Coordinates of C-alpha atoms in Angstrom, one line a residue:
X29 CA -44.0 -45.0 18.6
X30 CA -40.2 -44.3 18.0
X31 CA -40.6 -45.0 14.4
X32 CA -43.5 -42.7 14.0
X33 CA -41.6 -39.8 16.1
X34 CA -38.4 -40.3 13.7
X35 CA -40.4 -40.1 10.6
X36 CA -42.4 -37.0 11.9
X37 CA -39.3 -35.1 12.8
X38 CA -37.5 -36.2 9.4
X39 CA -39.4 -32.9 7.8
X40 CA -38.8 -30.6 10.4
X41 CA -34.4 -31.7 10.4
X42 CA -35.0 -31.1 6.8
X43 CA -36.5 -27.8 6.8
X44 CA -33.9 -26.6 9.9
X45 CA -31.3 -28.6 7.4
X46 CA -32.2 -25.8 4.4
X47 CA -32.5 -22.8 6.7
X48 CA -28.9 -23.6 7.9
X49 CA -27.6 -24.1 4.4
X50 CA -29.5 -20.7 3.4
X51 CA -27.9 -18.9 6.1
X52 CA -24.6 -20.2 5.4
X53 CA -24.9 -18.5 1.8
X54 CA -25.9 -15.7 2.6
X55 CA -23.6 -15.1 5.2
X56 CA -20.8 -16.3 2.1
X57 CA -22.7 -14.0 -0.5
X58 CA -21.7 -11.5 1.9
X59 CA -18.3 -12.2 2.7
X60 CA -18.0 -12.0 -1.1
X61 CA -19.3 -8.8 -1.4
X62 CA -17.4 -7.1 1.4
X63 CA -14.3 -8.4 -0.3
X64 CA -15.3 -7.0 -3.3
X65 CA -15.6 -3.6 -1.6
X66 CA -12.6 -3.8 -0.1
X67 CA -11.0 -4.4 -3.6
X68 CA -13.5 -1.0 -5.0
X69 CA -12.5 0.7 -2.3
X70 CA -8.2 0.1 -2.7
X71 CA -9.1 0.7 -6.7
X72 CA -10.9 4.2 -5.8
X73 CA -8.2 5.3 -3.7
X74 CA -5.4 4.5 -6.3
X75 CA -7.2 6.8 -8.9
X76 CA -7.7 9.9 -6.1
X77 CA -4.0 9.2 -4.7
X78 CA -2.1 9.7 -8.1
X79 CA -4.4 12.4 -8.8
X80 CA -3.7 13.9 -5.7
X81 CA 0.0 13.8 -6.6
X82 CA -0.1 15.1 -9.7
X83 CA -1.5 18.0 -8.3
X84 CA 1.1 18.1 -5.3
X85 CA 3.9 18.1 -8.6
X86 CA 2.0 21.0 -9.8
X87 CA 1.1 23.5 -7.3
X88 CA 4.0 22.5 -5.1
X89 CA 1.9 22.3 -1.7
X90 CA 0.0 19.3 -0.1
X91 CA -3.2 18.0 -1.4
X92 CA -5.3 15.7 0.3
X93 CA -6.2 12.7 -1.9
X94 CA -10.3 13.1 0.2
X95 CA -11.6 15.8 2.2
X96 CA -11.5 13.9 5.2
X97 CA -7.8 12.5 4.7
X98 CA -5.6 12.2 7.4
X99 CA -2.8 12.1 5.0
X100 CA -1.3 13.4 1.5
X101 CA 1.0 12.0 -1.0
X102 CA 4.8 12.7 -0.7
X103 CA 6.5 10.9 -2.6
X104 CA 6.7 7.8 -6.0
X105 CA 8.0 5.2 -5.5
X106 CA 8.9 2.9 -8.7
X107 CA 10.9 -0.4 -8.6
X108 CA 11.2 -1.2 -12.3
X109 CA 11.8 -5.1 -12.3
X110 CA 8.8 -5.8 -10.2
X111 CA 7.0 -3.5 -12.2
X112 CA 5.8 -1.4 -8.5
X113 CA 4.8 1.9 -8.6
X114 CA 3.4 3.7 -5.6
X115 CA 2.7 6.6 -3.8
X116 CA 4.3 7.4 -0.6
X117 CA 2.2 9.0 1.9
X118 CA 3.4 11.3 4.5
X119 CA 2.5 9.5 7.6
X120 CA 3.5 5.7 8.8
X121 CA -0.1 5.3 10.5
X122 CA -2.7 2.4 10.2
X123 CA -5.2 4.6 8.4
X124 CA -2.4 5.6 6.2
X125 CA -0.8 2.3 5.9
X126 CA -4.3 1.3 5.0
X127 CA -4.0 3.1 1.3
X128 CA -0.3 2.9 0.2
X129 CA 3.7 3.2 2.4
X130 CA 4.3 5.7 4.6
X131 CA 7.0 7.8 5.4
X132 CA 8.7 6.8 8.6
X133 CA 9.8 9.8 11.4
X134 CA 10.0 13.5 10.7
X135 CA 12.8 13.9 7.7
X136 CA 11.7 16.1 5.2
X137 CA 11.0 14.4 1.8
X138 CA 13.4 16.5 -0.7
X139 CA 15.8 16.0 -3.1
X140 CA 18.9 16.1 -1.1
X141 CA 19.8 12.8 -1.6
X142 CA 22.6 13.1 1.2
X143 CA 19.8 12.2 4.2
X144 CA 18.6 9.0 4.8
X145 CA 15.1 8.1 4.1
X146 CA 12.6 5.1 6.1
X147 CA 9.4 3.8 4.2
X148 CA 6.9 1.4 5.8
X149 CA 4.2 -0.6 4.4
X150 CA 1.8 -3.6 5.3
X151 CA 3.3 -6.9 4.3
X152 CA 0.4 -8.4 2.7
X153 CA -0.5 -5.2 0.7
X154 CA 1.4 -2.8 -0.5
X155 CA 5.1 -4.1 0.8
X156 CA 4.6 -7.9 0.1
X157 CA 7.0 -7.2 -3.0
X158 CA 9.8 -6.8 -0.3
X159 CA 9.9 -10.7 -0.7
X160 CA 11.2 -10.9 -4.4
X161 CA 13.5 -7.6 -4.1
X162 CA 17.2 -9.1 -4.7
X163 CA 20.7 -7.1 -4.1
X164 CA 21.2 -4.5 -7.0
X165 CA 17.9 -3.7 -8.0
X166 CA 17.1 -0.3 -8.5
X167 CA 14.8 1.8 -6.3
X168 CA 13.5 5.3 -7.6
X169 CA 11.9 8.1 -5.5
X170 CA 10.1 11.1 -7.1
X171 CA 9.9 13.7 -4.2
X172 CA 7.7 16.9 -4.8
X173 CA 10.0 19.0 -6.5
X174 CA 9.8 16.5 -9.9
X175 CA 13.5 15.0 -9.4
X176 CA 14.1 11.6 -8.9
X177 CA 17.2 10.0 -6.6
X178 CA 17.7 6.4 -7.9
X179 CA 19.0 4.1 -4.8
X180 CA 20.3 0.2 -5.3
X181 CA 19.7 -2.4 -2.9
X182 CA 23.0 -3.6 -0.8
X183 CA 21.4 -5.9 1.4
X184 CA 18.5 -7.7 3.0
X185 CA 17.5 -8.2 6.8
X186 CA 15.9 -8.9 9.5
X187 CA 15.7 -7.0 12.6
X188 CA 13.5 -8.3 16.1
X189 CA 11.8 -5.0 16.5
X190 CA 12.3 -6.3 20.9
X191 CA 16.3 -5.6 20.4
X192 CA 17.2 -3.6 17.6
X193 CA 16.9 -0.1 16.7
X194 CA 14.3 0.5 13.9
X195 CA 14.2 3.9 14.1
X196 CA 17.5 5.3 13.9
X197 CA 18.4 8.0 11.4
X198 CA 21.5 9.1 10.0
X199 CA 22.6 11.3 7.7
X200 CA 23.9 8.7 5.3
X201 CA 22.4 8.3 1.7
X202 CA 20.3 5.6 2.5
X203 CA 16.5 4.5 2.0
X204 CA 15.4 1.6 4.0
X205 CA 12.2 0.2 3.5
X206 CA 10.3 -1.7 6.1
X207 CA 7.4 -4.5 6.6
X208 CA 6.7 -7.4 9.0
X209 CA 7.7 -10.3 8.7
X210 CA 7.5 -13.4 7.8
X211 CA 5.7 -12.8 5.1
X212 CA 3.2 -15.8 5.3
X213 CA 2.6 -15.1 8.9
X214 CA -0.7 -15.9 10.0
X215 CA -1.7 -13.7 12.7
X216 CA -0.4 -10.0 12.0
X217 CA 2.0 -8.3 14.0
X218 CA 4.8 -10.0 15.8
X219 CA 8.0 -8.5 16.6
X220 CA 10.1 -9.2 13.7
X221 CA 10.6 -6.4 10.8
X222 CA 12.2 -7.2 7.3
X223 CA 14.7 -4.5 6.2
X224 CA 15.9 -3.7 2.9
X225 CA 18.6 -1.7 2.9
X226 CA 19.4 0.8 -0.8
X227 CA 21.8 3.2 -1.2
X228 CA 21.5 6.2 -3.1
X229 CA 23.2 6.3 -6.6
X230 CA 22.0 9.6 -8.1
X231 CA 19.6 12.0 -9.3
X232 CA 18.5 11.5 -12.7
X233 CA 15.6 12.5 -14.9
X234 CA 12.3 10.8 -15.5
X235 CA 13.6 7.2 -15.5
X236 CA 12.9 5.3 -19.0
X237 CA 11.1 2.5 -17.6
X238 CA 8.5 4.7 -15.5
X239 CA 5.6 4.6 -18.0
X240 CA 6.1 0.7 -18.6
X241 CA 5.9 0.3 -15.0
X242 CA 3.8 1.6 -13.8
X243 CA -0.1 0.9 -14.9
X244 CA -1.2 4.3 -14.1
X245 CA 0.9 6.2 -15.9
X246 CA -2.2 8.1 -17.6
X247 CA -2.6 10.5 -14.7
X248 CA 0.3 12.7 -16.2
X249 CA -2.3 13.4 -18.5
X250 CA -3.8 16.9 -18.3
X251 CA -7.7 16.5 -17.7
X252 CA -7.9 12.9 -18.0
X253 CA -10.1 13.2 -15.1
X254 CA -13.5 15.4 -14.7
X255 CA -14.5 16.7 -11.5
X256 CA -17.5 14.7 -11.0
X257 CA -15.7 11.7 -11.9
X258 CA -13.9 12.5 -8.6
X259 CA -16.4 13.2 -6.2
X260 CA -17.9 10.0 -7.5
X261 CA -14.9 8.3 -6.2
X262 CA -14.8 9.9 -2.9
X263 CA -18.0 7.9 -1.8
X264 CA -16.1 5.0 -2.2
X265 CA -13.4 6.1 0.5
X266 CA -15.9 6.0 3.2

């Protein structure tokens, strides 16, 4: 009797066996496939951000990257040895934080280089180059006007966001960029911050290593893009 029971039953844990296996890959196909969105999605919102800012450059005003954008570009911002080139948005929150850094606080974005300037970005994303950044590199802003103030980095911190004052502005030439930290952290959040501290150099012109650094650096091109080609991308935002 018991053997008879095990070998009747040896089909059915088979069969439950496969239907858990198929499951399990779908459920991985996915996982796969939102991550791949995710990816189509960052990619999309790249091309509509620098276009965005080229516009911003031209007509001197804000332009949303999407219609529905709670946010618009404000700023570059290029770090030559690492090869980053970004564009700052104008707003520090999650949604925003979601497509590039943000600027920190209400300080204008200009080319008075005698105000000091906050950027924050995810750590994982956008920021997790704040890692390799060593003393002396060179930081570049573009603001909307077309200049560019060039900063170097003095120094390296990290602040416990429970004691110290993140926020405080001062009227010294100084851009500070922020992310959490560690870097490797598992869960995100947490109350430490990781500051990198540059002071601002100059203005210059167009700095020589923008176009190597920076992969995108077709969108100075004059109608590289057609308009359908950007309301195609705008379904990707959603």
């Amino acid at each position: 009797m018991d053997l008879g029971t095990t070998i009747s039953r040896t089909p059915v844990t088979i069969r439950m066996a496969w239907i858990v296996a198929s499951l399990l890959f779908v459920f991985g196909s996915w996982l796969i496939g939102q991550g791949a969105w995710i990816h189509v999605k960052a990619l999309a919102a790249q091309w509509l951000l620098q276009y965005a800012w080229q516009e911003t450059l031209t007509t001197q005003r804000p332009v949303k990257p999407w219609p529905w954008a709670d946010t618009w570009p404000v700023g570059r911002l290029i770090v030559p040895r690492l090869s980053i080139n970004q564009i700052i948005l104008a707003n520090a929150s999650g949604q925003s934080l979601a497509f590039g850094p943000g600027k920190v606080g209400n300080k204008k974005f200009s080319d008075d280089d005698s105000q000091g300037l906050l950027l924050s970005g995810h750590r994982d994303t956008h920021f997790s180059f704040l890692r390799e950044i060593q003393q002396g590199d060179t930081v570049t802003l573009q603001m909307v006007q077309g200049d560019w103030l060039k900063y170097v980095v003095e120094e390296t911190t990290v602040l416990d966001s429970r004691t110290d004052q993140l926020l405080s502005f001062s009227e010294v030439a100084t851009l500070r960029l922020i992310t959490c930290y560690p870097f490797d952290a598992l869960l995100p959040g947490g109350p430490f911050r990781y500051v990198v501290a540059a002071k601002a150099v100059a203005s210059i012109g167009i700095p020589q290593t923008t176009t190597s650094a920076m992969p995108n650096a077709e969108f100075t091109e004059s109608g590289f893009i057609e308009s359908a080609v950007l309301r195609l991308l705008t379904l990707f935002i959603h």
